[in-house]
PDB file of C-alpha atoms and ligand atoms in Angstrom:
ATOM      1  CA  MET A  54     111.459 155.213  71.722  1.00 77.00           C
ATOM      2  CA  LYS A  55     109.888 158.419  73.128  1.00 88.00           C
ATOM      3  CA  ASP A  56     111.568 161.641  71.965  1.00 94.00           C
ATOM      4  CA  SER A  57     112.221 163.550  75.215  1.00 93.00           C
ATOM      5  CA  TYR A  58     113.470 166.590  73.291  1.00 95.00           C
ATOM      6  CA  GLY A  59     110.730 166.423  70.634  1.00 94.00           C
ATOM      7  CA  PHE A  60     108.796 169.359  72.077  1.00 93.00           C
ATOM      8  CA  ILE A  61     111.653 171.735  72.893  1.00 95.00           C
ATOM      9  CA  ALA A  62     114.011 170.906  69.994  1.00 97.00           C
ATOM     10  CA  PRO A  63     112.808 173.790  67.732  1.00 96.00           C
ATOM     11  CA  TYR A  64     113.223 176.347  70.561  1.00 96.00           C
ATOM     12  CA  TYR A  65     116.260 174.899  72.380  1.00 96.00           C
ATOM     13  CA  ASN A  66     118.969 176.982  70.715  1.00 96.00           C
ATOM     14  CA  ARG A  67     117.015 180.256  70.876  1.00 96.00           C
ATOM     15  CA  LEU A  68     116.176 179.636  74.528  1.00 95.00           C
ATOM     16  CA  ALA A  69     119.829 178.928  75.360  1.00 96.00           C
ATOM     17  CA  LYS A  70     120.920 182.140  73.559  1.00 96.00           C
ATOM     18  CA  LEU A  71     118.233 184.140  75.391  1.00 96.00           C
ATOM     19  CA  VAL A  72     119.487 182.996  78.808  1.00 95.00           C
ATOM     20  CA  PHE A  73     123.255 182.669  78.200  1.00 96.00           C
ATOM     21  CA  GLY A  74     123.952 184.836  75.147  1.00 96.00           C
ATOM     22  CA  ASN A  75     126.903 183.444  73.201  1.00 95.00           C
ATOM     23  CA  GLN A  76     128.626 181.826  76.214  1.00 96.00           C
ATOM     24  CA  LEU A  77     127.536 178.228  75.516  1.00 97.00           C
ATOM     25  CA  ALA A  78     128.581 178.481  71.866  1.00 96.00           C
ATOM     26  CA  LEU A  79     131.945 180.004  72.845  1.00 97.00           C
ATOM     27  CA  ALA A  80     132.554 177.210  75.376  1.00 97.00           C
ATOM     28  CA  LYS A  81     131.753 174.605  72.707  1.00 97.00           C
ATOM     29  CA  GLN A  82     134.242 176.217  70.321  1.00 95.00           C
ATOM     30  CA  SER A  83     137.057 176.274  72.913  1.00 93.00           C
ATOM     31  CA  PHE A  84     139.393 173.582  71.652  1.00 95.00           C
ATOM     32  CA  ILE A  85     138.282 173.200  68.054  1.00 95.00           C
ATOM     33  CA  SER A  86     141.199 173.299  65.611  1.00 92.00           C
ATOM     34  CA  ASP A  87     142.617 171.518  62.543  1.00 91.00           C
ATOM     35  CA  LEU A  88     139.326 169.702  61.956  1.00 94.00           C
ATOM     36  CA  ARG A  89     140.200 168.602  58.436  1.00 89.00           C
ATOM     37  CA  LYS A  90     142.864 166.313  59.901  1.00 91.00           C
ATOM     38  CA  LYS A  91     140.505 164.748  62.453  1.00 96.00           C
ATOM     39  CA  LYS A  92     137.726 162.220  62.690  1.00 97.00           C
ATOM     40  CA  VAL A  93     135.258 163.355  65.332  1.00 98.00           C
ATOM     41  CA  LEU A  94     132.572 161.563  67.333  1.00 98.00           C
ATOM     42  CA  ILE A  95     129.813 163.882  68.587  1.00 98.00           C
ATOM     43  CA  ILE A  96     127.378 162.425  71.111  1.00 98.00           C
ATOM     44  CA  GLY A  97     124.197 164.371  71.929  1.00 98.00           C
ATOM     45  CA  GLY A  98     125.067 167.251  69.622  1.00 97.00           C
ATOM     46  CA  GLY A  99     121.496 168.567  69.629  1.00 98.00           C
ATOM     47  CA  ASP A 100     120.483 170.729  66.659  1.00 98.00           C
ATOM     48  CA  GLY A 101     124.133 171.252  65.647  1.00 97.00           C
ATOM     49  CA  LYS A 102     123.637 175.006  65.162  1.00 97.00           C
ATOM     50  CA  ASP A 103     126.698 176.023  67.150  1.00 96.00           C
ATOM     51  CA  TYR A 104     128.903 173.854  64.888  1.00 97.00           C
ATOM     52  CA  GLN A 105     127.702 175.491  61.650  1.00 96.00           C
ATOM     53  CA  ILE A 106     130.822 177.632  61.214  1.00 95.00           C
ATOM     54  CA  TYR A 107     132.976 174.475  61.255  1.00 96.00           C
ATOM     55  CA  GLN A 108     130.745 172.216  59.193  1.00 96.00           C
ATOM     56  CA  GLU A 109     132.902 171.990  56.086  1.00 96.00           C
ATOM     57  CA  GLY A 110     135.749 170.464  58.113  1.00 96.00           C
ATOM     58  CA  LEU A 111     133.581 168.114  60.161  1.00 97.00           C
ATOM     59  CA  GLN A 112     133.880 164.388  59.489  1.00 97.00           C
ATOM     60  CA  GLY A 113     132.984 161.409  61.654  1.00 97.00           C
ATOM     61  CA  ASP A 114     129.810 160.322  63.445  1.00 97.00           C
ATOM     62  CA  TYR A 115     127.027 162.362  65.055  1.00 98.00           C
ATOM     63  CA  TRP A 116     124.840 160.432  67.496  1.00 98.00           C
ATOM     64  CA  GLU A 117     121.594 161.921  68.764  1.00 97.00           C
ATOM     65  CA  LEU A 118     118.919 160.294  70.882  1.00 96.00           C
ATOM     66  CA  SER A 119     116.241 162.784  69.843  1.00 97.00           C
ATOM     67  CA  GLN A 120     114.874 162.311  66.347  1.00 97.00           C
ATOM     68  CA  ALA A 121     113.712 165.963  66.284  1.00 97.00           C
ATOM     69  CA  MET A 122     117.198 167.212  67.216  1.00 98.00           C
ATOM     70  CA  LEU A 123     118.809 164.876  64.686  1.00 98.00           C
ATOM     71  CA  GLU A 124     116.617 166.163  61.839  1.00 98.00           C
ATOM     72  CA  LEU A 125     117.538 169.757  62.768  1.00 98.00           C
ATOM     73  CA  ALA A 126     121.244 168.839  62.893  1.00 98.00           C
ATOM     74  CA  LYS A 127     121.048 167.348  59.381  1.00 98.00           C
ATOM     75  CA  LYS A 128     119.461 170.605  58.124  1.00 98.00           C
ATOM     76  CA  ASN A 129     121.907 172.822  60.036  1.00 98.00           C
ATOM     77  CA  LEU A 130     125.049 170.956  58.948  1.00 98.00           C
ATOM     78  CA  PRO A 131     124.431 170.134  55.250  1.00 98.00           C
ATOM     79  CA  LYS A 132     128.036 170.802  54.230  1.00 97.00           C
ATOM     80  CA  SER A 133     129.589 168.479  56.805  1.00 97.00           C
ATOM     81  CA  SER A 134     130.762 164.940  56.041  1.00 97.00           C
ATOM     82  CA  LEU A 135     129.250 163.603  59.260  1.00 98.00           C
ATOM     83  CA  ASN A 136     127.280 160.353  59.428  1.00 97.00           C
ATOM     84  CA  PHE A 137     124.120 161.158  61.370  1.00 98.00           C
ATOM     85  CA  GLN A 138     123.016 158.310  63.633  1.00 97.00           C
ATOM     86  CA  TRP A 139     119.871 158.054  65.686  1.00 97.00           C
ATOM     87  CA  GLY A 140     119.839 156.495  69.161  1.00 95.00           C
ATOM     88  CA  TYR A 141     122.255 155.731  71.986  1.00 94.00           C
ATOM     89  CA  PHE A 142     125.875 155.732  70.877  1.00 93.00           C
ATOM     90  CA  ARG A 143     127.073 152.211  70.114  1.00 88.00           C
ATOM     91  CA  GLN A 144     130.731 151.362  69.716  1.00 85.00           C
ATOM     92  CA  VAL A 145     131.452 149.893  66.289  1.00 82.00           C
ATOM     93  CA  GLU A 146     134.248 147.324  66.220  1.00 82.00           C
ATOM     94  CA  ASP A 147     137.602 148.908  65.224  1.00 84.00           C
ATOM     95  CA  GLN A 148     136.029 152.361  64.742  1.00 91.00           C
ATOM     96  CA  THR A 149     138.233 155.016  66.359  1.00 96.00           C
ATOM     97  CA  TYR A 150     138.159 158.803  66.508  1.00 97.00           C
ATOM     98  CA  ASP A 151     140.684 161.584  67.107  1.00 97.00           C
ATOM     99  CA  GLU A 152     138.246 163.551  69.256  1.00 98.00           C
ATOM    100  CA  ILE A 153     135.013 162.847  71.084  1.00 98.00           C
ATOM    101  CA  TRP A 154     132.771 165.828  71.840  1.00 98.00           C
ATOM    102  CA  LEU A 155     130.470 165.638  74.865  1.00 98.00           C
ATOM    103  CA  HIS A 156     128.777 169.039  75.002  1.00 98.00           C
ATOM    104  CA  PHE A 157     126.022 169.500  77.566  1.00 98.00           C
ATOM    105  CA  VAL A 158     125.043 165.858  77.296  1.00 98.00           C
ATOM    106  CA  LEU A 159     126.502 164.173  80.406  1.00 98.00           C
ATOM    107  CA  ASP A 160     124.318 166.338  82.645  1.00 96.00           C
ATOM    108  CA  THR A 161     121.317 164.496  81.186  1.00 96.00           C
ATOM    109  CA  MET A 162     122.680 161.110  82.384  1.00 97.00           C
ATOM    110  CA  LEU A 163     122.841 159.293  85.701  1.00 97.00           C
ATOM    111  CA  ASP A 164     126.299 158.621  87.197  1.00 98.00           C
ATOM    112  CA  SER A 165     126.069 154.921  86.308  1.00 97.00           C
ATOM    113  CA  GLU A 166     125.341 155.802  82.641  1.00 97.00           C
ATOM    114  CA  ILE A 167     128.252 158.263  82.549  1.00 98.00           C
ATOM    115  CA  VAL A 168     130.672 155.664  83.955  1.00 97.00           C
ATOM    116  CA  GLU A 169     129.497 153.072  81.427  1.00 96.00           C
ATOM    117  CA  LEU A 170     129.886 155.565  78.562  1.00 97.00           C
ATOM    118  CA  LEU A 171     133.328 156.780  79.681  1.00 97.00           C
ATOM    119  CA  ASP A 172     134.579 153.197  79.875  1.00 95.00           C
ATOM    120  CA  GLN A 173     133.154 152.414  76.437  1.00 94.00           C
ATOM    121  CA  LEU A 174     134.679 155.549  74.897  1.00 96.00           C
ATOM    122  CA  LYS A 175     138.208 154.401  75.746  1.00 93.00           C
ATOM    123  CA  LYS A 176     137.940 151.867  72.931  1.00 92.00           C
ATOM    124  CA  SER A 177     136.704 154.556  70.523  1.00 95.00           C
ATOM    125  CA  LEU A 178     139.659 156.933  70.814  1.00 96.00           C
ATOM    126  CA  VAL A 179     143.025 156.736  69.097  1.00 96.00           C
ATOM    127  CA  PRO A 180     145.849 156.605  71.724  1.00 94.00           C
ATOM    128  CA  SER A 181     146.620 160.336  71.387  1.00 93.00           C
ATOM    129  CA  GLY A 182     142.936 161.291  71.178  1.00 96.00           C
ATOM    130  CA  SER A 183     140.896 163.308  73.655  1.00 97.00           C
ATOM    131  CA  ILE A 184     137.429 163.847  74.995  1.00 98.00           C
ATOM    132  CA  PHE A 185     136.290 167.457  74.715  1.00 98.00           C
ATOM    133  CA  LEU A 186     133.817 167.979  77.552  1.00 98.00           C
ATOM    134  CA  VAL A 187     131.704 171.107  78.002  1.00 98.00           C
ATOM    135  CA  ASP A 188     129.057 171.274  80.686  1.00 98.00           C
ATOM    136  CA  PHE A 189     127.565 172.980  83.705  1.00 97.00           C
ATOM    137  CA  PHE A 190     129.593 172.446  86.878  1.00 97.00           C
ATOM    138  CA  GLN A 191     128.742 173.439  90.472  1.00 96.00           C
ATOM    139  CA  PRO A 192     127.408 177.009  90.415  1.00 95.00           C
ATOM    140  CA  THR A 193     129.298 179.405  92.667  1.00 92.00           C
ATOM    141  CA  THR A 194     127.162 182.562  92.750  1.00 95.00           C
ATOM    142  CA  LEU A 195     123.641 183.046  94.116  1.00 96.00           C
ATOM    143  CA  LYS A 196     122.397 184.031  90.647  1.00 95.00           C
ATOM    144  CA  SER A 197     123.827 180.876  89.026  1.00 96.00           C
ATOM    145  CA  LYS A 198     122.504 178.680  91.861  1.00 96.00           C
ATOM    146  CA  VAL A 199     118.972 180.034  91.349  1.00 97.00           C
ATOM    147  CA  LEU A 200     119.229 179.758  87.569  1.00 96.00           C
ATOM    148  CA  GLN A 201     120.547 176.213  87.843  1.00 96.00           C
ATOM    149  CA  PHE A 202     117.658 175.183  90.095  1.00 96.00           C
ATOM    150  CA  LEU A 203     115.165 176.660  87.578  1.00 96.00           C
ATOM    151  CA  MET A 204     116.916 174.974  84.637  1.00 96.00           C
ATOM    152  CA  ILE A 205     117.004 171.557  86.281  1.00 96.00           C
ATOM    153  CA  SER A 206     113.314 171.868  87.217  1.00 96.00           C
ATOM    154  CA  PHE A 207     112.430 172.958  83.661  1.00 94.00           C
ATOM    155  CA  PHE A 208     114.325 170.106  81.977  1.00 94.00           C
ATOM    156  CA  ARG A 209     112.936 167.540  84.420  1.00 95.00           C
ATOM    157  CA  ILE A 210     109.447 168.540  83.222  1.00 95.00           C
ATOM    158  CA  ALA A 211     110.087 169.441  79.568  1.00 93.00           C
ATOM    159  CA  ALA A 212     112.643 166.734  78.644  1.00 93.00           C
ATOM    160  CA  GLN A 213     112.239 164.140  81.425  1.00 92.00           C
ATOM    161  CA  HIS A 214     115.778 164.667  82.740  1.00 92.00           C
ATOM    162  CA  LYS A 215     116.508 162.192  85.543  1.00 92.00           C
ATOM    163  CA  ARG A 216     119.026 164.219  87.558  1.00 95.00           C
ATOM    164  CA  LYS A 217     118.372 166.713  90.325  1.00 94.00           C
ATOM    165  CA  ASN A 218     121.996 167.920  90.408  1.00 95.00           C
ATOM    166  CA  THR A 219     125.092 168.271  88.230  1.00 96.00           C
ATOM    167  CA  PRO A 220     127.405 165.259  88.002  1.00 97.00           C
ATOM    168  CA  ASP A 221     130.794 165.397  89.709  1.00 97.00           C
ATOM    169  CA  TYR A 222     132.522 165.099  86.336  1.00 98.00           C
ATOM    170  CA  GLU A 223     136.083 165.206  87.624  1.00 97.00           C
ATOM    171  CA  GLU A 224     135.486 162.356  90.088  1.00 97.00           C
ATOM    172  CA  LEU A 225     133.720 160.260  87.427  1.00 98.00           C
ATOM    173  CA  PHE A 226     136.401 160.837  84.756  1.00 98.00           C
ATOM    174  CA  LYS A 227     139.204 160.041  87.212  1.00 97.00           C
ATOM    175  CA  ARG A 228     137.369 156.934  88.431  1.00 96.00           C
ATOM    176  CA  CYS A 229     137.264 155.748  84.808  1.00 96.00           C
ATOM    177  CA  LEU A 230     141.001 156.471  84.418  1.00 95.00           C
ATOM    178  CA  TRP A 231     140.909 159.651  82.379  1.00 97.00           C
ATOM    179  CA  GLU A 232     143.377 162.478  82.956  1.00 97.00           C
ATOM    180  CA  LYS A 233     142.527 166.190  82.580  1.00 97.00           C
ATOM    181  CA  GLU A 234     144.826 168.008  80.192  1.00 97.00           C
ATOM    182  CA  GLU A 235     143.398 171.511  79.727  1.00 97.00           C
ATOM    183  CA  GLU A 236     140.530 173.652  80.929  1.00 97.00           C
ATOM    184  CA  HIS A 237     138.786 176.917  79.997  1.00 97.00           C
ATOM    185  CA  ILE A 238     136.263 178.488  82.332  1.00 97.00           C
ATOM    186  CA  PHE A 239     133.126 180.508  81.597  1.00 96.00           C
ATOM    187  CA  LEU A 240     130.505 182.281  83.736  1.00 95.00           C
ATOM    188  CA  LYS A 241     132.621 182.244  86.913  1.00 94.00           C
ATOM    189  CA  CYS A 242     133.397 178.502  86.701  1.00 95.00           C
ATOM    190  CA  TRP A 243     129.758 177.484  86.241  1.00 97.00           C
ATOM    191  CA  ILE A 244     130.565 176.288  82.717  1.00 97.00           C
ATOM    192  CA  LYS A 245     133.853 174.560  81.982  1.00 98.00           C
ATOM    193  CA  ALA A 246     135.375 173.287  78.753  1.00 98.00           C
ATOM    194  CA  GLN A 247     137.878 170.523  79.433  1.00 98.00           C
ATOM    195  CA  LEU A 248     140.127 168.178  77.452  1.00 98.00           C
ATOM    196  CA  TRP A 249     140.571 164.670  78.881  1.00 98.00           C
ATOM    197  CA  LYS A 250     143.036 161.991  77.752  1.00 97.00           C
ATOM    198  CA  LYS A 251     143.283 158.314  78.622  1.00 94.00           C
ATOM    199  CA  SER A 252     145.420 157.913  81.723  1.00 91.00           C
ATOM    200  CA  ASP A 253     148.251 155.349  81.841  1.00 77.00           C
ATOM    201  CA  GLY A 254     147.590 154.499  85.480  1.00 64.00           C
TER     202      GLY A 254
HETATM  203  C1  SAM B 428     120.954 169.403  76.816  1.00 53.94           C
HETATM  204  S1  SAM B 428     120.879 168.879  75.143  1.00 53.94           S
HETATM  205  C2  SAM B 428     122.362 169.607  74.508  1.00 53.94           C
HETATM  206  C3  SAM B 428     122.417 169.605  73.022  1.00 53.94           C
HETATM  207  C4  SAM B 428     123.710 170.153  72.406  1.00 53.94           C
HETATM  208  N1  SAM B 428     124.853 169.373  72.788  1.00 53.94           N
HETATM  209  C5  SAM B 428     123.917 171.592  72.764  1.00 53.94           C
HETATM  210  O1  SAM B 428     124.890 171.901  73.464  1.00 53.94           O
HETATM  211  O2  SAM B 428     123.113 172.447  72.339  1.00 53.94           O
HETATM  212  C6  SAM B 428     121.320 167.169  75.324  1.00 53.94           C
HETATM  213  C7  SAM B 428     121.161 166.395  74.028  1.00 53.94           C
HETATM  214  O3  SAM B 428     121.778 165.123  74.217  1.00 53.94           O
HETATM  215  C8  SAM B 428     120.964 164.122  73.639  1.00 53.94           C
HETATM  216  N2  SAM B 428     121.308 162.855  74.323  1.00 53.94           N
HETATM  217  C9  SAM B 428     121.138 162.542  75.623  1.00 53.94           C
HETATM  218  N3  SAM B 428     121.630 161.319  75.896  1.00 53.94           N
HETATM  219  C10 SAM B 428     122.147 160.847  74.740  1.00 53.94           C
HETATM  220  C11 SAM B 428     122.803 159.639  74.344  1.00 53.94           C
HETATM  221  N4  SAM B 428     123.041 158.659  75.213  1.00 53.94           N
HETATM  222  N5  SAM B 428     123.192 159.496  73.056  1.00 53.94           N
HETATM  223  C12 SAM B 428     122.961 160.478  72.148  1.00 53.94           C
HETATM  224  N6  SAM B 428     122.337 161.645  72.448  1.00 53.94           N
HETATM  225  C13 SAM B 428     121.946 161.831  73.717  1.00 53.94           C
HETATM  226  C14 SAM B 428     119.548 164.626  73.849  1.00 53.94           C
HETATM  227  O4  SAM B 428     118.652 164.053  72.935  1.00 53.94           O
HETATM  228  C15 SAM B 428     119.726 166.128  73.638  1.00 53.94           C
HETATM  229  O5  SAM B 428     119.541 166.487  72.310  1.00 53.94           O
END
């Protein structure tokens, strides 16, 4: 399997900090609490650097498609009790988590892949569990629209991203019967951190 992030993995975090300062890390830390009591599933966690301050309380599974990113995550999170797994997330029979973290990963997927994943993840969460989503939403200012266009173009070349736009997360989550519980906004609504629970309906 080709490593789409192989080339940019060593620079990814520095590049993100250069463009966005600490905003992405802050968004990713939004809802993190009481980790020692939780089993967490992290999909597409990248180099794991922004989770370093929490590593001692982190337990569960860490799935990464990029071998280069996964190796960095193992080095950056040596004190965690995470199981590092390479490849596309696969549901393991009877394996459930208290939280599932999807941080800047769904924007790398097509709508059909997101729907398939969101349906699959229902079986991976305990009934009271939640998905913690953080990602880029529709930009609202001229500056963020220009920056978003440049970012999408860059990642289409550097990491073979398939999308030309941002997913309509809310529509996709609702279609898959998830219910939004809480939201924090960053950079004038361009980045949102959201908690989603399984809906009864
Ligand atoms: C844009 S990067 C974000 C990395 C990290 N979450 C962060 O915020 O810095 C997306 C990451 O998701 C990984 N990825 C994409 N699709 C994936 C999948 N289906 N399963 C696991 N990892 C995936 C990529 O390899 C890449 O490292």
